[in-house]
Coordinates of C-alpha atoms in Angstrom, one line a residue:
Chain A
M293 CA 172.6 -15.2 -31.9
T294 CA 172.1 -11.5 -31.8
H295 CA 168.6 -11.4 -33.2
P296 CA 165.8 -13.9 -32.8
I297 CA 164.3 -14.4 -36.2
R298 CA 160.9 -15.4 -35.0
F299 CA 159.4 -13.5 -32.2
G300 CA 156.1 -12.5 -30.8
F301 CA 154.9 -9.2 -32.2
G302 CA 151.7 -7.4 -32.8
A303 CA 150.1 -4.0 -33.3
I304 CA 146.8 -2.5 -32.4
A305 CA 145.1 0.1 -34.5
I306 CA 143.0 2.8 -32.9
S307 CA 141.1 4.9 -35.3
S308 CA 138.1 7.1 -34.9
C309 CA 136.0 4.0 -35.6
L310 CA 138.3 1.7 -33.7
T311 CA 138.9 -0.7 -36.6
L312 CA 141.4 -3.4 -35.8
R313 CA 143.9 -3.6 -38.6
S314 CA 147.0 -5.7 -39.1
R315 CA 149.9 -4.1 -40.7
P316 CA 151.5 -5.8 -43.7
K317 CA 149.3 -8.4 -45.2
G318 CA 151.5 -11.2 -44.0
G319 CA 151.2 -9.9 -40.5
V320 CA 147.9 -11.7 -40.0
S321 CA 149.5 -15.1 -39.6
K322 CA 152.3 -13.5 -37.5
G323 CA 149.6 -12.0 -35.3
E324 CA 148.0 -15.4 -34.9
A325 CA 151.3 -17.0 -34.0
A326 CA 152.1 -14.2 -31.7
T327 CA 148.7 -14.6 -30.0
R328 CA 149.5 -18.3 -29.4
A329 CA 152.8 -17.4 -27.8
W330 CA 151.8 -14.2 -25.9
G331 CA 148.1 -14.1 -25.4
A332 CA 147.5 -10.7 -26.9
L333 CA 149.9 -8.9 -29.2
T334 CA 148.4 -6.2 -31.3
A335 CA 148.8 -2.8 -33.0
V336 CA 146.4 0.0 -32.3
L337 CA 145.6 2.8 -34.7
L338 CA 145.8 6.1 -32.8
L339 CA 143.0 8.6 -33.1
L340 CA 143.0 10.8 -36.2
A341 CA 142.1 14.4 -35.5
S342 CA 140.3 14.8 -38.8
P343 CA 140.7 13.6 -42.4
A344 CA 143.5 15.3 -44.2
A345 CA 142.4 17.7 -46.9
A346 CA 145.4 18.3 -49.1
E347 CA 147.7 15.3 -48.8
L348 CA 151.3 15.7 -47.8
R349 CA 152.9 13.3 -50.3
I350 CA 156.2 12.7 -52.1
D351 CA 156.1 11.7 -55.7
I352 CA 158.9 9.2 -55.8
T353 CA 158.7 8.4 -59.5
S354 CA 160.5 11.5 -60.6
G355 CA 164.0 10.5 -59.5
N356 CA 166.2 13.3 -58.2
V357 CA 163.7 14.7 -55.7
E358 CA 164.6 17.2 -53.1
P359 CA 164.4 15.3 -49.8
M360 CA 161.4 16.3 -47.7
P361 CA 162.5 18.0 -44.4
I362 CA 161.0 16.1 -41.5
A363 CA 161.3 16.3 -37.7
V364 CA 161.8 13.0 -36.0
T365 CA 161.6 13.7 -32.2
D366 CA 162.9 11.3 -29.6
F367 CA 160.0 9.0 -28.6
W368 CA 159.1 10.1 -25.1
G369 CA 159.7 7.8 -22.1
A370 CA 158.8 8.6 -18.5
V371 CA 161.5 6.5 -16.8
A372 CA 165.1 5.7 -17.6
P373 CA 164.9 2.5 -19.7
D374 CA 161.9 3.9 -21.7
I375 CA 163.8 7.1 -22.3
E376 CA 166.7 5.2 -23.7
V377 CA 164.5 2.9 -25.9
G378 CA 162.5 5.9 -27.2
R379 CA 165.6 7.7 -28.2
E380 CA 167.0 4.7 -30.0
V381 CA 163.7 3.9 -31.8
A382 CA 163.6 7.5 -33.1
R383 CA 167.2 7.3 -34.2
V384 CA 166.5 4.1 -36.2
V385 CA 163.3 5.6 -37.8
A386 CA 165.2 8.7 -38.8
A387 CA 168.1 6.7 -40.2
D388 CA 165.7 4.5 -42.3
L389 CA 163.9 7.5 -43.7
E390 CA 167.1 9.4 -44.4
R391 CA 168.7 6.4 -46.2
S392 CA 165.8 6.2 -48.6
G393 CA 167.0 9.5 -50.0
L394 CA 163.4 10.9 -49.9
F395 CA 163.6 12.5 -46.4
S396 CA 165.9 14.8 -44.7
P397 CA 165.6 14.6 -40.9
I398 CA 166.2 18.0 -39.3
D399 CA 168.9 18.2 -36.6
S400 CA 167.1 17.8 -33.3
R401 CA 169.1 20.7 -31.8
A402 CA 166.8 23.0 -33.9
F403 CA 163.6 21.6 -32.2
I404 CA 161.7 24.0 -30.1
Q405 CA 158.9 21.9 -28.7
T406 CA 160.1 19.1 -26.3
P407 CA 159.1 15.4 -26.8
E408 CA 157.2 15.5 -23.5
S409 CA 155.1 18.5 -24.4
L410 CA 154.4 16.9 -27.8
Q411 CA 152.6 14.1 -25.9
A412 CA 149.7 16.6 -25.4
A413 CA 149.6 18.2 -28.8
P414 CA 152.0 19.6 -31.4
R415 CA 152.5 23.3 -31.5
F416 CA 152.6 23.4 -35.3
G417 CA 154.1 26.9 -35.4
D418 CA 157.2 25.7 -33.6
W419 CA 157.7 23.1 -36.4
R420 CA 156.9 25.5 -39.3
V421 CA 159.6 27.8 -38.0
I422 CA 162.2 25.2 -38.7
N423 CA 160.6 24.2 -42.0
A424 CA 159.6 20.7 -41.0
Q425 CA 157.1 19.4 -43.5
A426 CA 156.2 16.4 -41.5
L427 CA 156.5 15.8 -37.7
I428 CA 157.0 12.4 -36.1
G429 CA 156.5 11.9 -32.4
G430 CA 156.0 8.9 -30.2
K431 CA 156.2 7.2 -26.8
A432 CA 157.9 4.2 -25.4
E433 CA 156.4 2.6 -22.3
R434 CA 157.2 -0.7 -20.6
Q435 CA 154.0 -2.4 -19.6
A436 CA 153.2 -4.2 -16.3
D437 CA 153.4 -7.6 -18.1
G438 CA 156.9 -6.8 -19.3
R439 CA 156.0 -6.0 -22.9
L440 CA 157.2 -2.8 -24.6
K441 CA 154.6 -0.5 -26.0
V442 CA 155.8 1.8 -28.8
E443 CA 153.5 4.3 -30.3
F444 CA 154.0 7.0 -32.9
R445 CA 152.1 9.8 -34.6
L446 CA 152.8 11.4 -38.0
W447 CA 151.6 15.0 -38.5
D448 CA 151.4 17.2 -41.6
V449 CA 152.9 20.4 -40.1
Y450 CA 151.5 22.9 -42.6
A451 CA 148.0 21.4 -42.6
G452 CA 148.1 21.0 -38.9
Q453 CA 146.7 17.5 -39.0
Q454 CA 147.6 14.0 -37.9
M455 CA 148.3 11.7 -40.8
A456 CA 148.9 8.4 -39.0
G457 CA 149.2 6.9 -35.6
L458 CA 149.8 3.4 -34.4
A459 CA 150.8 1.6 -31.2
Y460 CA 152.8 -1.6 -31.1
F461 CA 153.3 -4.1 -28.3
T462 CA 156.3 -6.4 -28.4
T463 CA 159.1 -7.8 -26.4
P464 CA 161.6 -5.2 -25.3
D465 CA 164.5 -6.8 -27.3
N466 CA 162.4 -6.2 -30.5
W467 CA 162.5 -2.4 -30.3
R468 CA 164.7 -2.2 -33.4
R469 CA 162.3 -4.2 -35.5
V470 CA 159.4 -2.0 -34.2
A471 CA 161.4 1.0 -35.3
H472 CA 161.7 -0.4 -38.8
I473 CA 157.9 -1.1 -38.9
V474 CA 157.2 2.5 -37.8
A475 CA 159.5 3.8 -40.5
D476 CA 157.7 1.6 -43.1
A477 CA 154.3 3.0 -41.9
I478 CA 155.6 6.6 -42.3
Y479 CA 157.2 5.8 -45.7
K480 CA 153.9 4.3 -46.9
R481 CA 151.8 7.2 -45.6
L482 CA 154.0 9.8 -47.3
T483 CA 154.9 8.1 -50.5
G484 CA 151.9 5.8 -51.2
E485 CA 154.3 2.9 -51.7
E486 CA 154.9 0.0 -49.5
G487 CA 157.9 0.3 -47.2
Y488 CA 160.9 -2.0 -47.2
F489 CA 162.7 -1.2 -43.9
D490 CA 161.5 -4.3 -42.0
S491 CA 163.6 -6.6 -44.1
R492 CA 167.0 -8.4 -44.1
I493 CA 169.8 -8.9 -46.5
V494 CA 171.7 -12.2 -46.8
Y495 CA 175.0 -12.0 -48.6
I496 CA 178.5 -13.5 -48.9
A497 CA 181.1 -12.1 -46.5
E498 CA 184.6 -12.3 -48.1
S499 CA 188.0 -12.2 -46.5
G500 CA 191.6 -13.2 -47.4
P501 CA 193.5 -12.9 -50.6
K502 CA 191.5 -13.1 -53.9
D503 CA 193.1 -16.5 -54.9
K504 CA 192.3 -18.1 -51.6
R505 CA 189.1 -16.2 -50.7
V506 CA 187.2 -17.3 -47.6
K507 CA 183.5 -16.8 -48.2
R508 CA 180.8 -17.1 -45.5
L509 CA 177.0 -16.8 -45.5
A510 CA 176.1 -13.7 -43.5
I511 CA 172.8 -12.1 -42.6
M512 CA 171.9 -8.6 -41.4
D513 CA 169.0 -6.2 -41.2
Q514 CA 168.7 -4.0 -44.3
D515 CA 170.5 -1.2 -42.5
G516 CA 173.5 -3.4 -41.7
E517 CA 172.5 -4.0 -38.0
N518 CA 172.0 -7.4 -36.3
H519 CA 174.8 -8.7 -38.4
R520 CA 175.8 -12.4 -38.0
Y521 CA 177.6 -15.1 -39.9
L522 CA 175.7 -18.3 -40.8
T523 CA 178.6 -20.5 -42.0
D524 CA 182.2 -20.7 -40.7
G525 CA 184.1 -20.3 -44.0
R526 CA 185.4 -23.8 -44.3
N527 CA 183.5 -24.4 -47.5
L528 CA 183.2 -21.9 -50.4
V529 CA 179.6 -20.6 -50.5
L530 CA 178.0 -18.4 -53.2
T531 CA 174.7 -16.9 -54.3
P532 CA 172.3 -17.1 -51.3
R533 CA 168.6 -16.3 -51.8
F534 CA 165.7 -16.0 -49.4
S535 CA 162.6 -18.1 -49.3
P536 CA 159.3 -16.1 -49.4
S537 CA 158.9 -16.8 -45.7
T538 CA 162.4 -15.4 -45.0
Q539 CA 163.0 -18.5 -42.8
E540 CA 165.1 -20.4 -45.4
I541 CA 168.0 -19.6 -47.7
T542 CA 169.0 -21.5 -50.8
Y543 CA 172.6 -21.2 -51.9
L544 CA 175.6 -22.9 -53.5
S545 CA 178.2 -24.7 -51.3
Y546 CA 181.4 -26.5 -52.3
Y547 CA 181.1 -28.9 -49.4
G548 CA 183.1 -32.0 -50.1
K549 CA 184.5 -30.3 -53.2
R550 CA 181.1 -30.9 -54.8
P551 CA 179.4 -27.7 -55.8
R552 CA 175.7 -28.2 -55.1
V553 CA 172.6 -26.3 -54.1
Y554 CA 171.7 -26.4 -50.4
L555 CA 168.9 -25.3 -48.2
F556 CA 169.7 -23.5 -45.0
N557 CA 167.1 -23.1 -42.2
I558 CA 167.8 -19.9 -40.3
D559 CA 165.8 -21.0 -37.3
T560 CA 167.6 -24.3 -36.8
G561 CA 170.9 -23.8 -38.6
Q562 CA 170.2 -27.0 -40.4
Q563 CA 171.6 -27.5 -43.9
E564 CA 170.6 -30.0 -46.5
V565 CA 171.6 -30.7 -50.1
L566 CA 168.8 -30.3 -52.6
G567 CA 168.3 -33.1 -55.0
D568 CA 170.4 -35.9 -56.4
F569 CA 171.9 -34.6 -59.6
P570 CA 174.8 -36.2 -61.5
G571 CA 176.5 -32.8 -62.0
M572 CA 177.0 -29.5 -60.4
T573 CA 173.8 -27.6 -59.3
F574 CA 174.0 -23.9 -59.0
A575 CA 172.1 -20.6 -59.4
P576 CA 169.1 -21.5 -57.1
R577 CA 166.1 -19.3 -56.4
F578 CA 162.8 -20.0 -54.7
S579 CA 159.5 -19.8 -56.5
P580 CA 157.2 -17.0 -55.2
D581 CA 155.0 -19.5 -53.3
G582 CA 158.1 -21.1 -51.7
N583 CA 157.1 -24.6 -52.9
R584 CA 159.9 -24.9 -55.5
V585 CA 163.5 -24.1 -56.1
I586 CA 164.6 -23.4 -59.7
M587 CA 168.3 -23.9 -60.5
S588 CA 170.9 -24.9 -63.1
M589 CA 172.5 -28.3 -63.4
A590 CA 175.7 -28.6 -65.3
H591 CA 176.6 -32.0 -66.7
N592 CA 179.2 -33.0 -69.3
G593 CA 179.8 -29.3 -70.2
N594 CA 176.1 -28.4 -70.6
S595 CA 174.0 -26.3 -68.2
D596 CA 170.2 -26.6 -68.2
I597 CA 167.5 -25.3 -65.9
Y598 CA 165.5 -27.5 -63.6
S599 CA 162.8 -26.9 -61.1
M600 CA 162.4 -29.0 -58.0
D601 CA 159.2 -29.5 -55.9
L602 CA 160.4 -29.1 -52.3
R603 CA 157.8 -31.5 -51.0
T604 CA 158.0 -34.4 -53.5
R605 CA 161.7 -33.6 -54.4
K606 CA 160.6 -34.3 -58.0
Q607 CA 162.9 -32.6 -60.5
T608 CA 161.5 -31.1 -63.8
R609 CA 163.8 -30.2 -66.6
L610 CA 162.8 -26.9 -68.1
T611 CA 165.4 -26.3 -70.8
N612 CA 167.1 -28.8 -73.1
D613 CA 169.7 -27.0 -75.2
P614 CA 173.4 -27.4 -75.7
S615 CA 174.0 -23.8 -74.6
I616 CA 174.6 -22.4 -71.1
D617 CA 171.2 -21.9 -69.5
T618 CA 171.4 -20.4 -66.0
S619 CA 170.4 -17.7 -63.5
P620 CA 166.6 -18.5 -63.6
S621 CA 164.2 -16.2 -61.8
Y622 CA 160.4 -16.6 -61.5
S623 CA 158.0 -13.8 -62.1
P624 CA 156.1 -12.9 -58.9
D625 CA 152.9 -14.7 -60.2
G626 CA 155.1 -17.8 -60.8
K627 CA 153.9 -18.1 -64.4
M628 CA 157.1 -17.0 -66.1
V629 CA 160.9 -17.5 -65.7
A630 CA 163.6 -15.1 -66.8
F631 CA 167.0 -16.7 -67.4
N632 CA 170.4 -16.3 -68.9
S633 CA 171.5 -18.2 -72.0
D634 CA 174.2 -18.0 -74.7
R635 CA 172.0 -20.1 -77.1
G636 CA 172.1 -17.1 -79.6
G637 CA 175.9 -17.0 -79.6
S638 CA 176.4 -14.7 -76.6
Q639 CA 175.2 -14.3 -73.1
Q640 CA 171.7 -12.8 -73.2
L641 CA 168.4 -12.6 -71.3
Y642 CA 165.5 -14.8 -72.1
V643 CA 161.9 -15.3 -70.8
M644 CA 159.9 -18.5 -70.9
N645 CA 156.8 -20.0 -69.5
A646 CA 157.2 -21.7 -66.1
N647 CA 156.9 -25.1 -67.9
G648 CA 159.8 -24.3 -70.2
S649 CA 157.8 -23.5 -73.3
G650 CA 157.7 -20.2 -75.3
V651 CA 161.4 -19.2 -74.9
T652 CA 161.8 -15.6 -76.1
R653 CA 165.0 -13.5 -76.1
V654 CA 164.4 -10.1 -74.5
S655 CA 167.9 -8.4 -74.4
F656 CA 169.2 -6.8 -77.6
G657 CA 171.6 -4.1 -76.5
K658 CA 175.3 -4.0 -77.1
G659 CA 177.4 -6.4 -75.1
R660 CA 176.4 -9.3 -72.9
Y661 CA 173.6 -9.5 -70.3
G662 CA 173.4 -11.7 -67.1
T663 CA 171.6 -12.3 -63.8
P664 CA 168.0 -11.4 -64.7
V665 CA 165.9 -10.9 -61.5
W666 CA 162.2 -10.3 -61.7
S667 CA 160.9 -7.4 -59.6
P668 CA 158.5 -8.3 -56.8
R669 CA 156.0 -6.0 -58.5
G670 CA 156.3 -7.9 -61.8
D671 CA 156.8 -4.8 -63.9
L672 CA 160.6 -4.9 -64.5
I673 CA 163.6 -7.3 -64.7
A674 CA 166.9 -6.1 -63.2
F675 CA 170.1 -7.4 -64.8
T676 CA 173.9 -7.1 -65.1
R677 CA 175.2 -5.9 -68.4
M678 CA 178.7 -6.0 -69.7
A679 CA 179.8 -3.7 -72.5
D680 CA 182.8 -1.7 -73.6
G681 CA 184.9 -3.1 -70.7
Q682 CA 182.4 -1.9 -68.1
F683 CA 179.7 -3.5 -66.0
Y684 CA 176.3 -2.0 -65.5
I685 CA 173.2 -2.6 -63.4
G686 CA 170.0 -1.9 -65.3
V687 CA 166.3 -2.7 -65.6
M688 CA 164.0 -3.4 -68.5
R689 CA 160.4 -4.4 -68.9
P690 CA 159.8 -8.2 -69.1
D691 CA 159.3 -7.8 -72.9
G692 CA 162.8 -6.2 -73.2
S693 CA 161.5 -2.7 -73.8
G694 CA 162.3 0.4 -71.7
E695 CA 165.9 -0.5 -70.8
R696 CA 167.5 1.9 -68.3
L697 CA 171.0 1.6 -66.8
L698 CA 171.2 2.6 -63.1
T699 CA 174.9 2.4 -62.3
E700 CA 178.2 1.3 -63.7
G701 CA 181.7 0.3 -62.7
Y702 CA 184.7 -1.9 -63.3
L703 CA 182.5 -4.7 -61.8
V704 CA 179.0 -4.2 -60.6
E705 CA 176.9 -7.4 -60.5
G706 CA 174.0 -9.3 -59.0
P707 CA 171.0 -6.9 -58.5
T708 CA 168.4 -7.9 -55.9
W709 CA 165.1 -6.1 -55.3
A710 CA 163.9 -4.5 -52.0
P711 CA 160.4 -5.9 -51.2
N712 CA 158.6 -2.9 -52.5
G713 CA 160.3 -3.0 -56.0
R714 CA 161.5 0.6 -55.6
V715 CA 165.1 0.0 -54.4
L716 CA 167.8 -2.4 -55.5
S717 CA 170.9 -3.8 -53.9
F718 CA 174.0 -5.1 -55.8
F719 CA 177.7 -5.5 -55.2
R720 CA 180.6 -3.4 -56.6
Q721 CA 184.2 -4.7 -56.8
A722 CA 187.0 -2.2 -57.4
S723 CA 189.6 -3.1 -60.0
G724 CA 193.0 -4.6 -59.1
G725 CA 191.6 -6.8 -56.3
G726 CA 190.2 -3.8 -54.4
A727 CA 187.3 -3.7 -52.0
T728 CA 184.1 -5.5 -52.8
R729 CA 181.0 -4.0 -51.1
V730 CA 177.2 -4.1 -51.2
Y731 CA 175.3 -1.0 -52.2
T732 CA 171.7 0.0 -52.5
I733 CA 170.3 2.3 -55.2
D734 CA 166.9 3.8 -56.0
L735 CA 165.1 2.5 -59.1
T736 CA 165.5 6.0 -60.5
G737 CA 169.3 5.5 -60.4
Y738 CA 169.8 8.1 -57.7
N739 CA 170.8 7.7 -54.0
E740 CA 173.4 5.0 -54.3
R741 CA 174.6 4.1 -50.8
E742 CA 177.1 1.5 -49.4
V743 CA 175.7 -0.9 -46.8
I744 CA 178.3 -1.0 -44.1
T745 CA 179.6 -4.6 -43.5
P746 CA 182.4 -5.8 -41.3
L747 CA 184.2 -7.5 -44.2
D748 CA 184.1 -7.4 -48.0
A749 CA 180.6 -8.3 -49.2
S750 CA 179.1 -9.7 -52.4
D751 CA 176.0 -11.6 -53.7
P752 CA 173.4 -9.7 -51.7
A753 CA 169.8 -11.0 -51.6
W754 CA 167.1 -8.8 -50.2
S755 CA 164.3 -10.6 -48.2
P756 CA 160.6 -9.9 -48.5
L757 CA 159.1 -7.9 -45.7
I758 CA 159.4 -10.0 -42.6
P759 CA 156.1 -11.8 -42.0
Chain B
M13 CA 215.0 -16.0 -57.2
R14 CA 218.6 -16.7 -56.4
F15 CA 220.9 -18.0 -59.1
I16 CA 224.1 -19.7 -58.2
S17 CA 226.5 -18.9 -61.0
A18 CA 228.3 -21.8 -62.5
P19 CA 231.7 -21.4 -64.3
I20 CA 230.7 -23.9 -66.9
S21 CA 228.1 -23.0 -69.5
A22 CA 226.2 -26.3 -69.4
T23 CA 222.5 -25.3 -69.5
L24 CA 221.4 -28.5 -67.9
F25 CA 223.7 -28.0 -65.0
A26 CA 222.4 -24.5 -64.5
V27 CA 218.8 -25.7 -64.5
G28 CA 219.6 -28.3 -62.0
L29 CA 221.0 -25.6 -59.7
L30 CA 218.0 -23.5 -60.2
L31 CA 215.6 -26.2 -59.1
A32 CA 217.8 -26.9 -56.1
A33 CA 217.7 -23.3 -55.2
C34 CA 214.0 -23.2 -55.6
S35 CA 213.5 -26.1 -53.2
S36 CA 214.2 -24.0 -50.2
D37 CA 211.4 -21.6 -51.2
P38 CA 208.8 -23.4 -53.2
E39 CA 206.4 -20.4 -53.0
V40 CA 208.4 -18.3 -55.4
A41 CA 209.4 -21.0 -57.8
A42 CA 207.9 -20.7 -61.2
T43 CA 209.1 -22.9 -64.0
A44 CA 209.4 -22.1 -67.6
D45 CA 206.7 -22.1 -70.2
T46 CA 205.8 -25.5 -71.6
G47 CA 203.4 -25.4 -74.4
G48 CA 201.8 -22.2 -73.4
T49 CA 201.5 -23.0 -69.7
T50 CA 202.9 -21.5 -66.6
T51 CA 203.2 -23.7 -63.7
T52 CA 204.1 -23.4 -60.0
A53 CA 206.7 -25.9 -59.1
A54 CA 207.3 -27.7 -55.9
T55 CA 210.2 -30.1 -55.6
T56 CA 211.4 -32.5 -53.1
E57 CA 213.9 -31.6 -50.4
T58 CA 216.8 -32.8 -52.6
G59 CA 215.5 -31.3 -55.8
Q60 CA 214.5 -34.7 -57.1
V61 CA 211.1 -35.2 -58.4
T62 CA 209.3 -38.5 -57.8
P63 CA 208.1 -39.8 -61.2
G64 CA 204.3 -40.1 -61.2
S65 CA 203.9 -37.5 -58.5
S66 CA 202.0 -34.2 -58.5
E67 CA 205.3 -32.4 -58.7
D68 CA 206.4 -34.5 -61.6
F69 CA 203.2 -33.7 -63.4
V70 CA 203.4 -29.9 -62.7
I71 CA 207.1 -29.5 -63.6
N72 CA 207.7 -32.0 -66.3
V73 CA 204.3 -32.2 -68.0
G74 CA 202.4 -28.9 -67.4
D75 CA 199.1 -28.9 -65.5
R76 CA 197.1 -26.2 -67.4
V77 CA 195.7 -25.0 -70.6
F78 CA 194.3 -21.5 -71.4
F79 CA 191.2 -20.3 -73.2
G80 CA 190.0 -17.2 -75.0
Y81 CA 187.5 -14.7 -73.6
D82 CA 184.1 -16.5 -73.2
Q83 CA 185.6 -19.5 -75.1
Y84 CA 185.9 -23.2 -74.2
D85 CA 187.4 -24.6 -77.4
L86 CA 190.9 -26.0 -77.2
T87 CA 193.6 -24.1 -79.0
P88 CA 196.4 -26.1 -80.8
E89 CA 198.7 -25.2 -77.9
A90 CA 196.2 -26.6 -75.4
Q91 CA 195.7 -29.7 -77.4
A92 CA 199.5 -30.3 -77.5
Q93 CA 199.6 -29.7 -73.7
L94 CA 196.8 -32.2 -73.2
E95 CA 198.6 -34.8 -75.4
K96 CA 201.5 -34.6 -72.9
Q97 CA 199.1 -35.0 -70.0
A98 CA 197.5 -38.0 -71.7
A99 CA 200.9 -39.6 -72.3
W100 CA 201.9 -39.1 -68.7
M101 CA 198.5 -40.6 -67.6
Q102 CA 199.2 -43.7 -69.7
Q103 CA 202.7 -43.9 -68.1
F104 CA 201.3 -43.8 -64.5
P105 CA 198.0 -45.7 -64.7
A106 CA 197.2 -45.4 -61.0
V107 CA 197.0 -41.6 -61.1
T108 CA 193.6 -39.8 -61.2
L109 CA 193.0 -36.2 -62.0
S110 CA 190.6 -33.5 -61.0
V111 CA 190.2 -31.0 -63.8
E112 CA 189.3 -27.5 -62.5
G113 CA 187.7 -25.1 -64.8
H114 CA 188.3 -21.4 -64.1
C115 CA 187.3 -18.0 -65.7
D116 CA 188.4 -14.4 -65.6
E117 CA 186.4 -12.0 -63.5
R118 CA 184.9 -10.2 -66.5
G119 CA 181.7 -12.3 -66.4
T120 CA 178.8 -12.8 -64.0
R121 CA 179.3 -15.4 -61.3
E122 CA 176.7 -18.0 -62.3
Y123 CA 177.4 -17.8 -66.0
N124 CA 181.1 -18.3 -65.2
L125 CA 180.3 -21.3 -63.1
A126 CA 178.7 -22.8 -66.2
L127 CA 181.6 -21.7 -68.5
G128 CA 184.2 -23.1 -66.1
E129 CA 182.4 -26.4 -66.2
R130 CA 182.4 -26.3 -70.0
R131 CA 186.2 -25.7 -70.0
A132 CA 186.9 -28.5 -67.5
N133 CA 184.8 -30.8 -69.7
A134 CA 186.6 -29.7 -72.9
V135 CA 189.8 -30.9 -71.2
T136 CA 188.4 -34.2 -69.9
N137 CA 186.7 -35.0 -73.2
Y138 CA 190.0 -34.5 -75.1
L139 CA 191.9 -36.6 -72.6
V140 CA 189.4 -39.4 -73.0
A141 CA 189.6 -39.1 -76.7
L142 CA 193.4 -39.6 -76.3
G143 CA 192.7 -42.9 -74.5
V144 CA 192.5 -41.9 -70.8
D145 CA 189.9 -43.9 -68.8
P146 CA 187.1 -41.5 -67.9
N147 CA 186.9 -43.1 -64.5
R148 CA 190.3 -41.5 -63.8
L149 CA 189.0 -38.0 -64.4
Q150 CA 186.7 -35.7 -62.4
T151 CA 185.7 -32.1 -63.2
I152 CA 184.9 -29.2 -61.0
S153 CA 184.2 -25.6 -61.9
Y154 CA 185.3 -22.7 -59.8
G155 CA 184.0 -20.0 -62.1
K156 CA 185.8 -16.8 -61.2
E157 CA 186.3 -17.8 -57.5
R158 CA 190.0 -18.8 -57.7
P159 CA 192.0 -16.5 -59.9
E160 CA 195.7 -17.3 -60.5
M161 CA 196.6 -13.7 -61.2
L162 CA 195.1 -10.8 -59.2
G163 CA 195.5 -8.0 -61.7
S164 CA 192.7 -6.3 -63.6
D165 CA 194.2 -6.3 -67.1
E166 CA 194.1 -8.6 -70.1
S167 CA 197.4 -10.4 -69.2
A168 CA 196.0 -11.3 -65.8
W169 CA 192.6 -12.3 -67.2
A170 CA 194.3 -14.5 -69.8
Q171 CA 196.1 -16.4 -67.1
N172 CA 192.9 -16.9 -65.2
R173 CA 190.9 -18.4 -68.1
R174 CA 192.3 -21.8 -67.6
A175 CA 191.7 -25.5 -66.8
V176 CA 194.1 -27.0 -64.3
S177 CA 194.6 -30.7 -64.0
V178 CA 195.3 -31.6 -60.4
V179 CA 196.8 -34.9 -59.4
N180 CA 194.6 -36.4 -56.7

């Protein structure tokens, strides 16, 4: 176990009016849990010099933007372990921001002002000289009670103003997560969009020859760190998906040569089969409230969609058609379901009400469409499209309009949304049994990046922001 | 594959030698086409096949049928192959089969799981129609998870769009 999934964490916000604020919305309950465990864990908003006049902001809707040059200084520490942590936190913050494609961290060897002198005040001239648009500084400090305090400040270099400042208290081994939270705060302040760095990806790690492939559940931070395997590879496993709490995964396992949908509890490692169906269950996903799992059940050559209440374990049949009905995905308000069906003669995308009524076909382009996944913002559905011997990842509005293809290849499949609905992950398999790897790509179709994994990787599923 | 040349031209004799040669290296042994199927053979130490065994089924009957792209209907060749399987099942009434449905990699994973299930069921339904007790048949779909051929061309994909009957 390299990374405790649940841990005490909190942040205190110091503003000019000393308002206590909790970071992401879900952080309130986390804060309460943390308080129970730790007494006082909070985040503090650091004093703003004055309200910013002309906002430093990136418009991220236009696509191929020139990355904003930013200076991320080492977070300053007074003593050896704090110096080390401060340097690592800054490195993770800079890497997150760089990978988004929106920011270009400047080589620290160009920096004139030292992190220590930055603790007093920025000399903005020193940063204008190297063309830094934004400046990030911070401090790491071990507290007397053993907790780690990490604070950061974000400055608009040309306006000469502080844009954000927060301090976080946590356990020292959680420094990496604090770094992601800092990066999210900076991303949000500079783009106006929610961040997505404090999140994880669960996926299928693949090894061995293609005809005897060993597949294991694996989990990692969105940047590939804190990687670990959740299953040992004895049973074929496929298509893992996070619960909204990020504490559970639903997936397909061939345990006992019976392909069925399972729940995996990340905290306990416990696995349980979901439901008692006469046939194969597959293609599971949680409902947005986490109370249901929607999935396909195949019996006597026919696949239909079912929804299961996780408390009562009552199963509700949503489709009843002799076609293949699979890959269901709820809309974020839980009122609609997108799914995949060949009821019209070929594999296409459909949308229906959550009770199974009002089935409407939404894909009409050339070729076949699969794996619809509703954006967490509700505005788009991502999909896999197959046409002219190629595979594509694309998005369309839930009514089928505005289709855009983001990337293509011999085999690209299985899009999953980052929690802010701005970035997607998917997997790409080379032809001829070549490498299979997980990638991320911006919603604009730019900035495609491989997520480095120890083995081949497929079926990524991005978590919500960690509560 | 080694072939021990025989002075006499009796085809049957040559086939017997071929099987015997194969027995030392079952991994590379592939038997001839029977009704459109390609099978991997495993023989006993002596080259003799036990009637009613998995080897008997694979070598002398043929364990698989093939499908068109995104199809699950049985071709005339597939039907002929399944008639041989059904006859063999009648001959060995204690045998049970797992029918595995497979797809090529040119489809999405979940859709292919459903398609593989359809293919396996097309096979079991046909065998039942030919008089095989449904209690002797199970189905399992592997979608695109267990390709037979690793290539990325139509000939490999065609070999992978299959249903394989496995003697339990």
